[in-house]
Coordinates of N, CA and C and ligand atoms in Angstrom, one line a residue:
M587 N 28.3 -49.2 25.3 CA 28.8 -47.8 25.1 C 28.3 -47.2 23.7
K588 N 28.4 -48.1 22.7 CA 28.0 -47.6 21.4 C 26.6 -47.0 21.4
K589 N 25.7 -47.7 22.1 CA 24.3 -47.3 22.1 C 24.2 -45.9 22.7
V590 N 24.9 -45.7 23.8 CA 24.9 -44.4 24.5 C 25.3 -43.3 23.5
F591 N 26.3 -43.6 22.7 CA 26.8 -42.5 21.8 C 25.8 -42.3 20.6
L592 N 25.2 -43.5 20.2 CA 24.4 -43.5 19.0 C 23.1 -42.7 19.3
A593 N 22.5 -42.8 20.5 CA 21.2 -42.2 20.8 C 21.2 -40.7 20.5
P594 N 22.2 -39.9 21.1 CA 22.2 -38.5 20.8 C 22.3 -38.2 19.3
I595 N 23.1 -38.9 18.6 CA 23.3 -38.7 17.2 C 22.0 -38.9 16.4
L596 N 21.3 -40.0 16.8 CA 20.0 -40.3 16.2 C 19.0 -39.2 16.5
A597 N 19.0 -38.8 17.7 CA 18.1 -37.7 18.1 C 18.4 -36.4 17.3
L598 N 19.6 -36.2 17.1 CA 20.0 -35.0 16.4 C 19.6 -35.1 14.9
A599 N 19.8 -36.3 14.4 CA 19.4 -36.5 13.0 C 17.9 -36.4 12.8
L600 N 17.1 -36.9 13.8 CA 15.7 -36.8 13.7 C 15.3 -35.3 13.8
G601 N 16.0 -34.7 14.8 CA 15.7 -33.3 15.0 C 15.9 -32.5 13.7
I602 N 16.9 -32.7 13.0 CA 17.2 -32.0 11.8 C 16.2 -32.2 10.7
S603 N 15.8 -33.6 10.6 CA 14.8 -33.9 9.6 C 13.5 -33.3 9.9
A604 N 13.1 -33.3 11.2 CA 11.8 -32.7 11.6 C 11.8 -31.2 11.3
C605 N 12.9 -30.6 11.6 CA 13.1 -29.2 11.4 C 12.9 -28.8 9.9
G606 N 13.6 -29.7 9.1 CA 13.5 -29.5 7.6 C 12.1 -29.5 7.2
N607 N 11.3 -30.5 7.7 CA 9.9 -30.6 7.3 C 9.1 -29.4 7.7
N608 N 9.4 -28.9 8.9 CA 8.7 -27.7 9.3 C 8.9 -26.5 8.4
E609 N 10.2 -26.4 8.1 CA 10.5 -25.2 7.2 C 9.8 -25.3 5.9
K610 N 9.8 -26.6 5.4 CA 9.1 -26.7 4.1 C 7.6 -26.4 4.2
K611 N 7.0 -26.8 5.3 CA 5.6 -26.5 5.5 C 5.4 -25.0 5.6
A612 N 6.2 -24.4 6.4 CA 6.1 -22.9 6.6 C 6.2 -22.2 5.2
A613 N 7.2 -22.7 4.4 CA 7.4 -22.0 3.1 C 6.1 -22.2 2.3
E614 N 5.5 -23.4 2.3 CA 4.3 -23.6 1.5 C 3.2 -22.7 1.9
T615 N 3.0 -22.6 3.3 CA 2.0 -21.8 3.8 C 2.1 -20.3 3.4
T616 N 3.4 -19.8 3.5 CA 3.7 -18.4 3.1 C 3.3 -18.2 1.7
A617 N 3.7 -19.1 0.8 CA 3.4 -19.0 -0.6 C 2.0 -18.8 -0.9
T618 N 1.1 -19.6 -0.1 CA -0.3 -19.6 -0.3 C -0.8 -18.2 0.1
E619 N -0.3 -17.7 1.3 CA -0.9 -16.5 1.8 C -0.5 -15.3 1.0
T620 N 0.7 -15.3 0.3 CA 1.1 -14.1 -0.4 C 0.7 -14.2 -1.9
E621 N -0.2 -15.1 -2.2 CA -0.6 -15.1 -3.6 C -1.2 -13.7 -4.0
T622 N -0.9 -13.4 -5.3 CA -1.3 -12.1 -5.7 C -2.9 -11.9 -5.6
P623 N -3.3 -10.8 -4.9 CA -4.8 -10.7 -4.7 C -5.5 -10.6 -6.1
A624 N -6.7 -11.1 -6.1 CA -7.5 -11.0 -7.3 C -7.7 -9.5 -7.7
V625 N -7.5 -9.3 -9.0 CA -7.6 -7.9 -9.5 C -9.1 -7.6 -9.6
E626 N -9.5 -6.5 -8.9 CA -10.9 -6.0 -8.9 C -11.2 -5.4 -10.3
T627 N -12.5 -5.5 -10.6 CA -12.9 -4.9 -11.9 C -13.9 -3.7 -11.6
T628 N -14.5 -3.7 -10.4 CA -15.3 -2.6 -10.0 C -15.4 -2.5 -8.5
V629 N -16.0 -1.4 -8.0 CA -16.1 -1.2 -6.6 C -17.6 -0.8 -6.3
P630 N -18.2 -1.4 -5.2 CA -19.6 -1.1 -4.9 C -19.8 0.4 -4.6
G631 N -20.8 1.0 -5.1 CA -21.1 2.4 -4.9 C -20.5 3.3 -5.9
I632 N -19.7 2.8 -6.8 CA -19.0 3.7 -7.8 C -20.1 4.4 -8.7
E633 N -21.2 3.8 -8.9 CA -22.3 4.4 -9.7 C -22.8 5.7 -9.1
N634 N -22.6 5.9 -7.8 CA -23.0 7.2 -7.2 C -22.0 8.3 -7.2
V635 N -20.8 8.0 -7.8 CA -19.7 8.9 -7.8 C -19.7 9.6 -9.2
T636 N -19.4 10.9 -9.1 CA -19.4 11.7 -10.4 C -18.1 11.3 -11.1
L637 N -18.3 11.2 -12.4 CA -17.1 10.9 -13.3 C -16.4 12.2 -13.6
S638 N -15.1 12.3 -13.1 CA -14.3 13.5 -13.4 C -12.8 13.1 -13.3
N639 N -12.0 13.9 -14.1 CA -10.6 13.6 -14.1 C -9.8 14.7 -13.3
T640 N -10.6 15.5 -12.5 CA -9.9 16.5 -11.7 C -10.5 16.3 -10.3
W641 N -9.6 16.1 -9.3 CA -10.1 15.8 -8.0 C -9.2 16.5 -6.9
T642 N -9.8 16.9 -5.8 CA -9.1 17.4 -4.7 C -9.4 16.5 -3.5
V643 N -8.3 16.0 -2.9 CA -8.5 15.0 -1.8 C -7.8 15.7 -0.6
E644 N -8.4 15.5 0.6 CA -7.8 16.1 1.8 C -7.4 14.9 2.8
G645 N -6.3 15.1 3.5 CA -5.9 14.2 4.5 C -5.9 14.9 5.8
N646 N -6.3 14.3 7.0 CA -6.4 15.0 8.2 C -5.7 14.4 9.4
D647 N -5.8 15.0 10.6 CA -5.2 14.5 11.8 C -5.8 13.2 12.3
Q648 N -6.9 12.8 11.7 CA -7.5 11.5 12.1 C -7.1 10.4 11.2
M649 N -6.1 10.7 10.4 CA -5.5 9.7 9.4 C -6.6 9.2 8.4
K650 N -7.4 10.2 7.9 CA -8.4 9.8 7.0 C -8.3 10.7 5.7
F651 N -8.6 10.1 4.6 CA -8.8 10.8 3.4 C -10.3 11.2 3.4
N652 N -10.6 12.5 2.9 CA -12.0 12.9 2.9 C -12.7 12.2 1.7
T653 N -12.0 11.8 0.7 CA -12.6 11.1 -0.4 C -11.9 9.7 -0.6
E654 N -12.8 8.7 -0.6 CA -12.2 7.3 -0.6 C -12.6 6.6 -1.9
L655 N -13.4 7.3 -2.7 CA -13.8 6.7 -4.0 C -13.8 7.7 -5.1
I656 N -13.0 7.4 -6.1 CA -12.8 8.3 -7.2 C -13.1 7.6 -8.5
R657 N -13.8 8.3 -9.4 CA -14.2 7.7 -10.7 C -13.6 8.6 -11.8
V658 N -12.9 8.0 -12.7 CA -12.2 8.8 -13.7 C -12.4 8.1 -15.1
K659 N -12.1 8.9 -16.1 CA -12.2 8.3 -17.5 C -10.8 7.8 -17.8
A660 N -10.7 6.6 -18.3 CA -9.4 5.9 -18.6 C -8.9 6.6 -19.9
G661 N -7.5 6.6 -20.0 CA -6.9 7.0 -21.2 C -6.7 8.5 -21.3
E662 N -7.2 9.3 -20.3 CA -7.0 10.7 -20.3 C -6.4 11.1 -18.9
P663 N -5.6 12.2 -19.0 CA -4.9 12.6 -17.7 C -5.8 12.8 -16.5
V664 N -5.4 12.3 -15.4 CA -6.1 12.5 -14.1 C -5.3 13.5 -13.3
E665 N -5.9 14.5 -12.7 CA -5.2 15.4 -11.9 C -5.8 15.4 -10.4
I666 N -4.9 15.0 -9.5 CA -5.3 15.0 -8.1 C -4.5 16.0 -7.3
T667 N -5.2 17.0 -6.7 CA -4.6 17.9 -5.7 C -4.8 17.3 -4.3
F668 N -3.7 17.1 -3.6 CA -3.8 16.5 -2.3 C -3.4 17.6 -1.2
K669 N -4.3 17.8 -0.2 CA -4.0 18.7 0.8 C -4.0 18.1 2.2
N670 N -3.0 18.4 2.9 CA -3.0 18.0 4.3 C -3.7 19.1 5.1
V671 N -4.9 18.9 5.6 CA -5.6 19.9 6.3 C -5.5 19.8 7.8
G672 N -4.6 18.9 8.2 CA -4.4 18.7 9.7 C -3.5 19.8 10.3
E673 N -3.3 19.7 11.6 CA -2.5 20.7 12.3 C -1.3 20.1 13.0
M674 N -1.2 18.8 13.0 CA -0.1 18.1 13.7 C 1.1 18.2 12.9
P675 N 2.3 18.1 13.5 CA 3.6 18.2 12.8 C 3.8 17.1 11.8
K676 N 4.5 17.4 10.8 CA 4.8 16.4 9.7 C 5.5 15.2 10.2
E677 N 6.3 15.4 11.3 CA 7.1 14.2 11.8 C 6.2 13.2 12.4
S678 N 5.0 13.6 13.0 CA 4.2 12.6 13.6 C 2.9 12.3 12.9
M679 N 2.5 13.3 11.9 CA 1.2 13.1 11.2 C 1.4 13.6 9.8
G680 N 2.5 13.2 9.1 CA 2.7 13.6 7.7 C 1.8 12.7 6.8
H681 N 1.4 13.2 5.7 CA 0.6 12.5 4.8 C 1.1 12.6 3.3
N682 N 0.9 11.5 2.6 CA 1.1 11.6 1.1 C 0.0 10.8 0.5
L683 N 0.0 10.9 -0.8 CA -1.1 10.1 -1.6 C -0.3 9.4 -2.7
I684 N -0.4 8.0 -2.6 CA 0.3 7.2 -3.5 C -0.7 6.3 -4.3
V685 N -0.6 6.4 -5.6 CA -1.5 5.6 -6.5 C -0.7 4.3 -6.9
L686 N -1.3 3.2 -6.5 CA -0.5 1.9 -6.8 C -1.0 1.2 -8.0
Q687 N -0.2 0.4 -8.6 CA -0.5 -0.5 -9.7 C -1.6 -1.5 -9.1
P688 N -2.4 -2.1 -9.9 CA -3.4 -3.1 -9.4 C -2.6 -4.3 -8.9
G689 N -3.2 -5.0 -8.0 CA -2.7 -6.3 -7.5 C -1.5 -6.2 -6.6
I690 N -1.2 -5.1 -6.0 CA -0.1 -4.9 -5.1 C -0.5 -5.4 -3.7
D691 N 0.3 -6.2 -3.1 CA 0.0 -6.7 -1.7 C 0.3 -5.5 -0.7
L692 N -0.8 -5.0 -0.2 CA -0.7 -3.8 0.7 C 0.2 -4.0 1.9
P693 N 0.0 -5.1 2.7 CA 0.9 -5.2 3.9 C 2.4 -5.2 3.5
T694 N 2.7 -5.9 2.4 CA 4.1 -5.9 1.9 C 4.6 -4.5 1.6
F695 N 3.8 -3.8 0.8 CA 4.1 -2.4 0.4 C 4.2 -1.5 1.6
G696 N 3.2 -1.6 2.5 CA 3.1 -0.8 3.7 C 4.4 -0.9 4.5
A697 N 4.8 -2.2 4.7 CA 6.0 -2.5 5.5 C 7.3 -1.9 4.9
E698 N 7.4 -2.0 3.5 CA 8.6 -1.5 2.9 C 8.6 0.1 2.9
A699 N 7.4 0.6 2.8 CA 7.3 2.1 2.8 C 7.6 2.6 4.2
A700 N 7.1 1.9 5.2 CA 7.3 2.4 6.6 C 8.8 2.4 7.0
A701 N 9.6 1.5 6.3 CA 11.0 1.4 6.5 C 11.8 2.5 5.7
A702 N 11.1 3.2 4.8 CA 11.8 4.1 3.9 C 11.8 5.5 4.4
R703 N 12.2 5.7 5.6 CA 12.1 7.1 6.2 C 12.9 8.1 5.5
D704 N 14.1 7.6 5.0 CA 15.0 8.6 4.4 C 14.5 9.1 3.1
S705 N 13.6 8.4 2.4 CA 13.0 8.8 1.2 C 11.5 9.2 1.4
D706 N 11.2 9.7 2.5 CA 9.8 10.2 2.8 C 8.8 9.1 2.6
Y707 N 9.2 7.9 3.0 CA 8.3 6.7 2.9 C 7.8 6.3 1.5
I708 N 8.7 6.7 0.6 CA 8.5 6.2 -0.8 C 9.6 5.1 -1.0
P709 N 9.2 3.8 -0.9 CA 10.2 2.7 -0.9 C 10.9 2.6 -2.3
K710 N 12.2 2.8 -2.3 CA 12.9 2.6 -3.6 C 12.8 1.2 -4.1
T711 N 12.6 0.2 -3.2 CA 12.5 -1.2 -3.6 C 11.2 -1.5 -4.3
S712 N 10.2 -0.6 -4.2 CA 8.9 -0.9 -4.8 C 8.5 0.2 -5.7
L713 N 9.4 0.9 -6.4 CA 9.0 2.0 -7.2 C 8.1 1.5 -8.4
S714 N 8.4 0.2 -8.8 CA 7.6 -0.3 -9.9 C 6.1 -0.5 -9.5
S715 N 5.8 -0.5 -8.2 CA 4.4 -0.7 -7.8 C 3.7 0.7 -7.8
I716 N 4.4 1.8 -8.0 CA 3.8 3.1 -7.8 C 3.5 3.7 -9.2
I717 N 2.3 4.2 -9.4 CA 1.9 4.9 -10.6 C 2.3 6.4 -10.4
A718 N 1.9 7.0 -9.3 CA 2.2 8.4 -9.0 C 2.1 8.6 -7.5
H719 N 2.8 9.6 -7.1 CA 2.8 9.9 -5.6 C 3.0 11.4 -5.4
T720 N 2.4 11.9 -4.4 CA 2.7 13.3 -4.0 C 3.9 13.3 -3.0
K721 N 4.4 14.5 -2.7 CA 5.4 14.6 -1.7 C 4.7 14.3 -0.3
L722 N 5.6 14.1 0.7 CA 5.1 13.9 2.1 C 4.7 15.3 2.6
L723 N 3.5 15.5 3.0 CA 3.0 16.9 3.3 C 2.9 17.1 4.8
G724 N 3.3 18.3 5.3 CA 3.1 18.7 6.6 C 1.7 19.5 6.6
P725 N 1.3 20.0 7.8 CA 0.1 20.7 8.0 C 0.0 21.9 7.0
G726 N -1.2 22.0 6.4 CA -1.4 23.1 5.5 C -0.8 23.0 4.1
E727 N 0.0 22.0 3.9 CA 0.7 21.9 2.6 C -0.2 21.1 1.6
E728 N 0.1 21.3 0.3 CA -0.6 20.6 -0.8 C 0.4 20.3 -1.9
D729 N 0.0 19.3 -2.7 CA 0.8 18.9 -3.9 C -0.2 18.3 -4.9
K730 N 0.3 18.4 -6.2 CA -0.6 18.0 -7.2 C 0.1 16.9 -8.1
I731 N -0.6 15.9 -8.4 CA 0.0 14.8 -9.3 C -0.9 14.6 -10.5
T732 N -0.3 14.3 -11.6 CA -1.0 14.0 -12.9 C -0.6 12.7 -13.4
F733 N -1.5 11.9 -13.8 CA -1.2 10.6 -14.4 C -2.3 10.1 -15.2
T734 N -2.1 9.1 -16.0 CA -3.2 8.5 -16.9 C -3.3 7.0 -16.6
L735 N -4.6 6.6 -16.5 CA -4.8 5.2 -16.1 C -5.5 4.4 -17.3
E736 N -5.2 3.2 -17.4 CA -5.9 2.3 -18.2 C -7.2 1.9 -17.4
K737 N -8.2 1.3 -18.1 CA -9.4 0.8 -17.4 C -9.0 -0.1 -16.2
G738 N -9.6 0.1 -15.1 CA -9.3 -0.8 -14.0 C -9.6 -0.2 -12.6
V739 N -9.3 -0.9 -11.6 CA -9.5 -0.4 -10.2 C -8.1 -0.3 -9.5
Y740 N -7.8 0.9 -9.0 CA -6.5 1.2 -8.4 C -6.7 1.6 -6.9
T741 N -5.8 1.2 -6.1 CA -5.8 1.7 -4.7 C -4.9 2.8 -4.5
Y742 N -5.3 3.8 -3.7 CA -4.4 4.9 -3.3 C -4.3 4.9 -1.8
L743 N -3.2 5.3 -1.3 CA -3.0 5.2 0.2 C -2.0 6.2 0.6
C744 N -1.9 6.4 1.9 CA -0.9 7.2 2.5 C 0.1 6.3 3.1
S745 N 1.4 6.4 2.8 CA 2.4 5.5 3.3 C 3.2 5.9 4.5
F746 N 2.7 7.0 5.2 CA 3.3 7.3 6.5 C 3.1 6.1 7.4
P747 N 4.1 5.7 8.2 CA 4.0 4.5 9.0 C 2.7 4.5 9.8
G748 N 2.0 3.3 9.7 CA 0.8 3.1 10.4 C -0.5 3.7 9.8
H749 N -0.4 4.4 8.7 CA -1.6 5.0 8.1 C -2.3 4.2 7.1
Y750 N -1.6 3.4 6.3 CA -2.3 2.9 5.1 C -3.5 2.0 5.4
G751 N -3.6 1.4 6.6 CA -4.7 0.6 7.0 C -6.0 1.2 6.9
I752 N -6.1 2.5 7.3 CA -7.4 3.2 7.3 C -7.3 4.4 6.3
M753 N -6.1 4.8 5.9 CA -5.9 5.9 5.0 C -5.7 5.4 3.6
Q754 N -6.8 5.0 3.0 CA -6.7 4.5 1.6 C -8.0 4.7 0.9
G755 N -8.0 4.6 -0.4 CA -9.2 4.7 -1.2 C -9.0 4.0 -2.5
K756 N -10.1 4.1 -3.4 CA -10.0 3.4 -4.7 C -10.3 4.4 -5.8
I757 N -9.6 4.2 -6.9 CA -9.9 4.9 -8.1 C -10.4 3.9 -9.1
V758 N -11.6 4.1 -9.7 CA -12.1 3.3 -10.8 C -11.9 4.1 -12.1
A759 N -11.2 3.5 -13.0 CA -11.0 4.1 -14.3 C -11.8 3.3 -15.3
E760 N -12.7 4.0 -16.0 CA -13.6 3.3 -16.9 C -13.7 3.9 -18.3
Ligands
LIG1386 CU1 -1.1 9.7 6.4

């Protein structure tokens, strides 16, 4: 009788131990995958872009920015006017333009932003990742932001749910 009772207990113990190992492995894998991305120092093609600290960027119904590469002088104010030139309603095709600190994990930021509907997709949990952002714009609306960058490469994106994957660009400050 003892053996009969022992067997399930042993199986349970083994099960727990195996489970523990799996969790450990999973945690290690995640840690490797979420390592901070290497910080870029330049972007191919930037030499063909005019150096200017005043830019106008448009976002459209195809979820695209018309400008995806911006070149600015570091240490001086940059002014970006962002226009939503689409016609679809803000609720289904709103756009913003968010300039992020270097090295931010975009899928993580994108997920937090998508969940931040009450604050127009500006995630309060990730405010330290944001250098500047426009309002969420409906069709025909525009907004202007001003900020100053140190030398480096910065990503800007639209945080409306599902947009950042293709609606993003780079700013090179030199
Ligand atoms: Cu958008």
